[in-house]
Short mmCIF file of C-alpha atoms in Angstrom, two decimals:
data_model
loop_
_atom_site.label_atom_id
_atom_site.label_comp_id
_atom_site.label_asym_id
_atom_site.label_seq_id
_atom_site.Cartn_x
_atom_site.Cartn_y
_atom_site.Cartn_z
CA MET A 1 -43.21 78.05 -81.60
CA SER A 2 -45.33 76.98 -78.83
CA GLU A 3 -44.13 75.17 -76.11
CA SER A 4 -45.93 71.74 -76.94
CA ASN A 5 -44.85 72.25 -80.56
CA ALA A 6 -41.36 72.45 -79.18
CA TYR A 7 -41.56 69.03 -77.49
CA ALA A 8 -42.84 67.56 -80.71
CA GLU A 9 -40.13 69.26 -82.85
CA ALA A 10 -37.61 67.40 -80.40
CA GLY A 11 -39.58 64.26 -81.18
CA VAL A 12 -41.77 63.55 -78.27
CA ASN A 13 -45.45 63.10 -79.35
CA ILE A 14 -47.95 63.77 -76.25
CA GLU A 15 -51.03 63.42 -78.19
CA ALA A 16 -49.96 60.01 -79.74
CA ALA A 17 -49.00 58.85 -76.02
CA ASP A 18 -52.63 60.04 -74.94
CA LYS A 19 -54.05 57.98 -77.63
CA ALA A 20 -52.12 54.96 -76.87
CA ILE A 21 -53.53 55.16 -73.36
CA GLU A 22 -57.06 55.19 -74.66
CA LEU A 23 -56.58 52.29 -76.69
CA MET A 24 -54.96 50.29 -74.22
CA LYS A 25 -57.60 50.91 -71.43
CA VAL A 26 -59.74 48.23 -72.66
CA TRP A 27 -57.14 45.53 -72.20
CA VAL A 28 -55.85 46.68 -68.99
CA ASP A 29 -59.51 46.27 -67.64
CA LYS A 30 -59.73 42.72 -68.59
CA ALA A 31 -56.69 42.30 -66.20
CA ARG A 32 -58.24 43.33 -63.03
CA ARG A 33 -58.45 41.70 -59.69
CA PRO A 34 -61.10 42.57 -57.16
CA GLU A 35 -58.48 44.26 -54.80
CA MET A 36 -57.36 46.56 -57.44
CA ILE A 37 -58.42 50.21 -56.66
CA GLY A 38 -59.15 52.83 -59.30
CA GLY A 39 -58.09 52.62 -62.80
CA LEU A 40 -55.58 53.41 -65.31
CA GLY A 41 -54.03 56.93 -65.46
CA GLY A 42 -53.27 57.82 -61.82
CA PHE A 43 -49.77 58.41 -60.70
CA ALA A 44 -49.43 54.90 -58.77
CA GLY A 45 -51.63 51.69 -59.00
CA LEU A 46 -53.40 50.82 -55.94
CA PHE A 47 -53.92 47.44 -54.47
CA ASP A 48 -56.52 46.82 -51.23
CA ALA A 49 -53.67 45.18 -49.04
CA SER A 50 -56.42 44.22 -46.59
CA ALA A 51 -56.69 41.00 -48.79
CA LEU A 52 -53.48 39.84 -47.00
CA THR A 53 -55.26 39.56 -43.63
CA ARG A 54 -56.22 36.09 -44.56
CA TYR A 55 -52.40 35.28 -44.02
CA GLU A 56 -51.07 34.36 -40.83
CA ARG A 57 -47.74 35.64 -41.67
CA PRO A 58 -47.61 36.85 -45.47
CA LEU A 59 -44.17 37.36 -47.11
CA LEU A 60 -44.25 39.50 -50.02
CA ALA A 61 -42.28 38.64 -52.93
CA THR A 62 -41.09 40.69 -56.00
CA SER A 63 -39.38 40.06 -59.42
CA THR A 64 -38.20 42.39 -62.10
CA ASP A 65 -37.30 41.33 -65.79
CA GLY A 66 -37.43 41.79 -69.34
CA VAL A 67 -37.42 39.88 -72.48
CA GLY A 68 -34.05 40.59 -74.21
CA THR A 69 -33.10 40.47 -77.52
CA LYS A 70 -36.51 38.50 -78.59
CA VAL A 71 -38.11 42.25 -78.98
CA ALA A 72 -35.90 42.37 -82.23
CA ILE A 73 -38.04 39.66 -83.70
CA ALA A 74 -41.18 41.33 -82.80
CA GLN A 75 -40.07 44.27 -84.43
CA ALA A 76 -38.71 42.69 -87.59
CA MET A 77 -42.10 40.71 -87.99
CA ASP A 78 -44.37 43.80 -87.13
CA VAL A 79 -46.04 41.51 -84.70
CA HIS A 80 -46.56 42.85 -81.16
CA ASP A 81 -49.18 41.35 -79.22
CA THR A 82 -47.43 38.23 -78.13
CA ILE A 83 -44.30 39.81 -76.66
CA GLY A 84 -46.43 40.60 -73.53
CA PHE A 85 -46.60 36.76 -72.66
CA ASP A 86 -43.03 36.60 -72.54
CA LEU A 87 -42.71 39.53 -70.04
CA VAL A 88 -45.24 38.41 -67.78
CA GLY A 89 -43.89 34.97 -68.03
CA MET A 90 -40.47 36.32 -66.95
CA VAL A 91 -41.50 37.66 -63.84
CA VAL A 92 -44.51 36.12 -62.47
CA ASP A 93 -43.21 32.46 -62.84
CA ASP A 94 -40.28 33.79 -60.76
CA LEU A 95 -42.38 34.29 -57.90
CA VAL A 96 -44.03 30.91 -58.34
CA VAL A 97 -41.00 29.06 -57.72
CA CYS A 98 -41.07 30.08 -53.80
CA GLY A 99 -44.79 29.23 -53.51
CA ALA A 100 -45.99 33.01 -54.15
CA GLU A 101 -48.99 33.71 -55.97
CA PRO A 102 -48.63 36.85 -58.14
CA LEU A 103 -50.75 39.88 -57.00
CA PHE A 104 -50.27 42.64 -59.54
CA MET A 105 -47.74 43.97 -62.09
CA THR A 106 -46.67 47.00 -63.53
CA ASP A 107 -44.86 47.41 -66.81
CA TYR A 108 -42.52 49.83 -68.60
CA ILE A 109 -42.19 50.41 -72.51
CA ALA A 110 -39.52 52.44 -73.93
CA THR A 111 -39.67 53.33 -77.55
CA GLY A 112 -38.07 55.74 -79.93
CA ARG A 113 -41.48 56.92 -81.26
CA VAL A 114 -44.97 56.20 -80.05
CA VAL A 115 -47.35 54.57 -82.34
CA PRO A 116 -50.52 54.34 -80.49
CA GLU A 117 -51.70 51.05 -82.11
CA ARG A 118 -48.25 49.37 -81.61
CA ILE A 119 -48.06 50.33 -77.86
CA ALA A 120 -51.76 49.31 -77.42
CA ALA A 121 -50.74 45.64 -79.10
CA ILE A 122 -47.85 45.21 -76.61
CA VAL A 123 -50.29 46.14 -73.52
CA LYS A 124 -52.80 43.82 -75.11
CA GLY A 125 -50.53 41.01 -74.67
CA ILE A 126 -49.38 41.88 -71.36
CA ALA A 127 -52.80 42.41 -70.13
CA GLU A 128 -53.96 38.87 -71.57
CA ALA A 129 -51.04 37.22 -70.14
CA CYS A 130 -51.68 38.78 -66.81
CA LEU A 131 -55.21 37.41 -67.09
CA GLU A 132 -53.77 34.12 -67.76
CA ALA A 133 -51.49 34.38 -64.72
CA GLY A 134 -54.16 35.66 -62.25
CA CYS A 135 -52.50 38.78 -61.46
CA ALA A 136 -53.68 42.39 -61.71
CA LEU A 137 -52.13 45.00 -64.45
CA ILE A 138 -52.26 48.05 -61.93
CA GLY A 139 -49.94 50.58 -63.80
CA GLY A 140 -47.13 51.20 -66.18
CA GLU A 141 -45.19 53.95 -68.26
CA THR A 142 -44.69 54.41 -71.65
CA ALA A 143 -41.55 56.47 -72.40
CA GLU A 144 -40.65 57.99 -75.92
CA HIS A 145 -36.88 58.14 -76.22
CA PRO A 146 -36.18 59.89 -79.49
CA GLY A 147 -32.47 59.96 -80.44
CA LEU A 148 -31.74 57.13 -78.09
CA LEU A 149 -33.74 54.44 -79.70
CA ALA A 150 -34.76 54.35 -83.43
CA PRO A 151 -38.29 55.39 -84.30
CA ASP A 152 -39.55 51.70 -84.65
CA GLU A 153 -37.31 50.19 -81.71
CA TYR A 154 -38.87 49.63 -78.26
CA ASP A 155 -37.80 47.55 -75.30
CA VAL A 156 -40.25 46.27 -72.52
CA ALA A 157 -39.88 45.43 -68.79
CA GLY A 158 -42.02 44.53 -65.73
CA ALA A 159 -42.21 43.83 -62.10
CA THR A 160 -44.40 42.21 -60.25
CA THR A 161 -45.48 41.51 -56.54
CA GLY A 162 -46.80 38.47 -54.87
CA VAL A 163 -47.41 36.62 -51.41
CA VAL A 164 -46.84 33.50 -49.70
CA GLU A 165 -47.76 32.06 -46.53
CA ALA A 166 -44.44 31.96 -44.35
CA ASP A 167 -44.95 28.09 -43.74
CA ARG A 168 -45.69 27.42 -47.10
CA LEU A 169 -42.43 28.83 -48.54
CA LEU A 170 -41.03 26.56 -51.05
CA GLY A 171 -36.97 26.20 -51.36
CA PRO A 172 -33.89 24.21 -50.61
CA GLY A 173 -34.57 23.67 -46.98
CA ARG A 174 -37.51 21.42 -48.13
CA VAL A 175 -35.63 19.29 -50.71
CA ARG A 176 -34.96 15.64 -49.54
CA PRO A 177 -33.09 12.56 -50.74
CA GLY A 178 -35.26 10.35 -52.83
CA ASP A 179 -37.33 13.41 -54.35
CA VAL A 180 -38.06 13.11 -57.89
CA VAL A 181 -37.42 16.10 -60.42
CA LEU A 182 -40.68 16.71 -62.32
CA ALA A 183 -40.01 18.45 -65.61
CA MET A 184 -42.59 20.82 -67.25
CA GLU A 185 -42.48 21.17 -70.91
CA ALA A 186 -41.63 24.50 -72.46
CA SER A 187 -43.70 25.89 -75.36
CA GLY A 188 -40.29 26.50 -77.23
CA LEU A 189 -37.20 28.92 -76.76
CA HIS A 190 -39.28 31.10 -74.14
CA SER A 191 -37.31 34.60 -73.86
CA ASN A 192 -33.72 33.44 -73.12
CA GLY A 193 -30.87 32.94 -75.34
CA TYR A 194 -32.02 35.04 -78.30
CA SER A 195 -28.58 36.35 -78.73
CA LEU A 196 -27.28 32.96 -79.55
CA VAL A 197 -30.34 32.10 -81.53
CA ARG A 198 -30.21 35.11 -83.62
CA HIS A 199 -26.58 34.93 -84.54
CA VAL A 200 -26.63 31.38 -85.32
CA LEU A 201 -29.87 31.43 -87.44
CA LEU A 202 -30.05 35.12 -88.72
CA GLY A 203 -26.58 36.13 -88.65
CA ALA A 204 -24.73 36.99 -91.87
CA PRO A 205 -22.66 34.03 -93.12
CA ALA A 206 -19.65 36.43 -93.01
CA ASP A 207 -20.14 36.50 -89.11
CA GLY A 208 -20.69 32.77 -89.14
CA GLY A 209 -24.26 32.76 -89.02
CA ALA A 210 -27.00 30.84 -91.37
CA GLY A 211 -28.31 34.07 -92.73
CA TRP A 212 -31.80 32.87 -92.97
CA ALA A 213 -34.64 35.19 -93.34
CA LEU A 214 -37.45 35.05 -90.84
CA ASP A 215 -40.04 34.21 -93.44
CA ARG A 216 -38.14 31.07 -94.45
CA ASP A 217 -40.32 27.86 -94.09
CA VAL A 218 -38.38 25.44 -92.00
CA PRO A 219 -39.79 21.71 -92.59
CA GLU A 220 -38.45 20.81 -89.05
CA LEU A 221 -40.40 23.25 -87.62
CA GLY A 222 -43.46 23.08 -89.65
CA ARG A 223 -43.74 26.79 -89.95
CA THR A 224 -41.49 29.76 -90.54
CA LEU A 225 -38.48 30.60 -88.89
CA GLY A 226 -40.23 33.79 -87.70
CA GLU A 227 -43.31 32.25 -86.46
CA GLU A 228 -41.15 29.66 -84.47
CA LEU A 229 -38.99 32.38 -82.77
CA LEU A 230 -42.35 34.40 -81.77
CA THR A 231 -43.80 31.31 -79.80
CA PRO A 232 -45.00 32.97 -76.53
CA THR A 233 -43.44 31.86 -73.33
CA ARG A 234 -45.43 29.52 -71.38
CA ILE A 235 -46.83 30.83 -68.13
CA TYR A 236 -46.72 28.40 -65.56
CA ALA A 237 -48.22 30.41 -62.59
CA LYS A 238 -51.71 28.84 -62.20
CA ALA A 239 -50.57 25.35 -62.70
CA CYS A 240 -47.73 25.44 -60.46
CA LEU A 241 -49.89 27.13 -57.46
CA ASP A 242 -52.67 24.28 -58.16
CA LEU A 243 -49.76 22.03 -58.02
CA ALA A 244 -48.45 23.29 -54.64
CA ASP A 245 -51.97 23.30 -53.08
CA SER A 246 -52.62 19.74 -54.45
CA VAL A 247 -49.53 17.81 -53.81
CA GLU A 248 -46.61 18.22 -51.66
CA VAL A 249 -43.87 20.26 -53.35
CA HIS A 250 -40.79 20.81 -51.98
CA ALA A 251 -39.22 23.32 -54.45
CA MET A 252 -39.61 24.74 -57.93
CA SER A 253 -37.07 26.27 -60.48
CA HIS A 254 -37.93 28.44 -63.42
CA VAL A 255 -35.84 27.35 -66.29
CA THR A 256 -34.70 30.83 -67.72
CA GLY A 257 -31.36 32.32 -68.35
CA GLY A 258 -28.47 29.92 -67.67
CA GLY A 259 -30.41 26.75 -68.62
CA LEU A 260 -31.41 23.80 -66.98
CA ALA A 261 -28.71 22.65 -64.65
CA ALA A 262 -27.85 26.08 -63.65
CA ASN A 263 -31.46 27.21 -62.57
CA LEU A 264 -32.12 23.89 -60.67
CA GLU A 265 -28.95 24.33 -58.80
CA ARG A 266 -30.28 27.56 -57.21
CA VAL A 267 -32.82 25.57 -55.22
CA MET A 268 -30.74 22.63 -54.59
CA PRO A 269 -29.37 22.02 -50.92
CA GLU A 270 -25.59 22.11 -50.43
CA GLU A 271 -25.44 18.45 -49.37
CA LEU A 272 -27.72 16.85 -52.22
CA VAL A 273 -27.18 16.08 -55.67
CA ALA A 274 -30.01 15.86 -58.56
CA VAL A 275 -29.11 13.40 -61.42
CA LEU A 276 -31.30 13.90 -64.48
CA ASP A 277 -31.43 11.76 -67.58
CA ARG A 278 -31.77 13.53 -71.10
CA ALA A 279 -33.35 10.33 -72.55
CA THR A 280 -36.40 11.04 -70.44
CA TRP A 281 -37.32 13.85 -73.05
CA THR A 282 -37.17 15.09 -76.87
CA PRO A 283 -36.50 18.81 -76.85
CA GLN A 284 -38.67 20.46 -79.77
CA PRO A 285 -36.97 20.85 -82.95
CA ILE A 286 -35.85 24.38 -82.94
CA PHE A 287 -33.08 23.30 -80.08
CA ASP A 288 -31.63 20.79 -82.36
CA LEU A 289 -31.90 23.20 -85.19
CA VAL A 290 -29.75 25.78 -83.40
CA ARG A 291 -27.38 22.98 -82.27
CA ARG A 292 -26.98 21.45 -85.61
CA VAL A 293 -26.88 24.53 -87.97
CA GLY A 294 -24.59 26.62 -85.72
CA HIS A 295 -22.63 23.76 -84.59
CA VAL A 296 -23.39 24.63 -80.92
CA SER A 297 -21.81 22.25 -78.46
CA GLN A 298 -24.27 20.58 -76.20
CA PRO A 299 -22.57 22.14 -73.00
CA ASP A 300 -22.64 25.67 -74.77
CA LEU A 301 -26.41 24.91 -75.75
CA GLU A 302 -27.44 23.60 -72.33
CA ALA A 303 -26.10 26.66 -70.42
CA THR A 304 -27.84 29.12 -72.68
CA LEU A 305 -31.35 27.67 -73.80
CA ASN A 306 -33.97 25.89 -71.54
CA CYS A 307 -33.83 22.69 -73.96
CA GLY A 308 -37.43 21.98 -73.87
CA VAL A 309 -37.75 22.22 -69.90
CA GLY A 310 -39.16 25.68 -68.64
CA MET A 311 -40.02 24.68 -65.29
CA VAL A 312 -39.14 21.96 -62.74
CA ALA A 313 -40.72 20.72 -59.33
CA MET A 314 -39.00 18.55 -56.70
CA LEU A 315 -41.49 16.40 -54.82
CA PRO A 316 -41.72 12.77 -53.01
CA ALA A 317 -42.04 10.16 -55.35
CA ALA A 318 -45.28 9.02 -53.97
CA GLU A 319 -46.87 12.38 -55.48
CA VAL A 320 -45.71 11.91 -59.08
CA ASP A 321 -48.95 10.60 -60.27
CA ARG A 322 -51.12 13.01 -58.74
CA ALA A 323 -48.72 15.87 -59.69
CA VAL A 324 -48.39 14.86 -63.34
CA GLY A 325 -52.48 14.59 -63.44
CA VAL A 326 -52.92 18.27 -61.99
CA LEU A 327 -50.56 19.71 -64.50
CA ALA A 328 -52.30 17.79 -67.36
CA GLY A 329 -55.38 19.45 -66.08
CA HIS A 330 -53.82 22.76 -66.99
CA GLY A 331 -52.49 21.75 -70.43
CA VAL A 332 -48.92 21.30 -68.93
CA ARG A 333 -47.19 18.18 -69.80
CA ALA A 334 -44.78 16.74 -67.27
CA TRP A 335 -42.51 13.64 -66.77
CA VAL A 336 -40.11 12.36 -64.23
CA ALA A 337 -36.55 13.42 -65.54
CA GLY A 338 -34.41 12.34 -62.57
CA HIS A 339 -34.10 12.09 -58.79
CA VAL A 340 -32.54 13.46 -55.70
CA SER A 341 -29.84 11.88 -53.60
CA SER A 342 -27.13 12.28 -51.03
CA SER A 343 -23.65 13.46 -52.23
CA ASP A 344 -20.37 11.83 -51.43
CA THR A 345 -18.41 14.57 -52.75
CA ASP A 346 -19.72 18.40 -53.73
CA GLY A 347 -23.43 18.89 -52.73
CA GLY A 348 -25.76 21.35 -54.62
CA ARG A 349 -25.07 19.99 -57.92
CA VAL A 350 -27.28 18.99 -60.87
CA LEU A 351 -25.89 16.31 -63.26
CA LEU A 352 -27.30 15.82 -66.75
CA THR A 353 -26.73 12.36 -67.85
CA GLY A 354 -27.79 10.12 -71.16
CA GLN A 355 -28.64 11.86 -74.47
CA HIS A 356 -31.88 13.11 -75.93
CA PRO A 357 -33.59 10.54 -78.32
CA GLY A 358 -32.36 11.58 -81.91
CA TRP A 359 -29.61 13.73 -80.74
#
């Protein structure tokens, strides 16, 4: 047996990996920036750092993440070209909250068996999402892990690097009493809390789940359950960068794992408190569905899911109208959900008051 055949006998198909690279090249080429040097296939992605000379004091920002168990939905539905939006959204929008522009990204795909068309579909989504976020996809890795992952299983992760001028860095130090909390609408569940959602809606009744199928038509959703659960994460990068360039923004928070309050607390000064009124928005039907079907308490729901808010910004009240207009220009609906004030007790907190309409 030749050496190459021996590797194939072990479950690794080099030829399939090479074909996947050829299929994905067309999509990676679409996610370029002028600073990107070379193309796909090198040992390292190259980015021309002379572009940073326009900054007086450039601060580099970096973020790494995955999409969690949402990949199980993509695999079950055999739809693989949207999960890339979830991956890119998770990493680039973590950068944007400090005011950083995402420059480039790399991805990592681990799979039990390389199916070239499937890998190319995943990368297609990543590349299209990078294009939407304004960053370059400069490289990545596809690893075949037979015996560790089932043949049709895969996982994805990514890392991105961005830059922000030091004196434009956003964060807790800029937040002031009287600031408003501007909420930005989520596209749906995004990419967090899927272990809870899958348990509640897809889990076996014997285990406390509803036992629903992904192809079940759900009237409240207006489509099948699977279509709802695969809704791509909204990418806020360009909208938020435009917002920071157009109005006075003090801080932003990306609402991911842990929910709205916990993520907003990450950018709250210790001496201040943010009070948000749930009555200012109605979460998409999927959130109420999980709450009702799973008998999930509101505190548990809010500590796990974004409940309809994917990003928030804190800014002076005088900037609200312009801010809402800027975001609307990017197709992002925004509204005033609360305000920031001094705290007589423990600061750095976020309080949710009121109730969502219809809940």
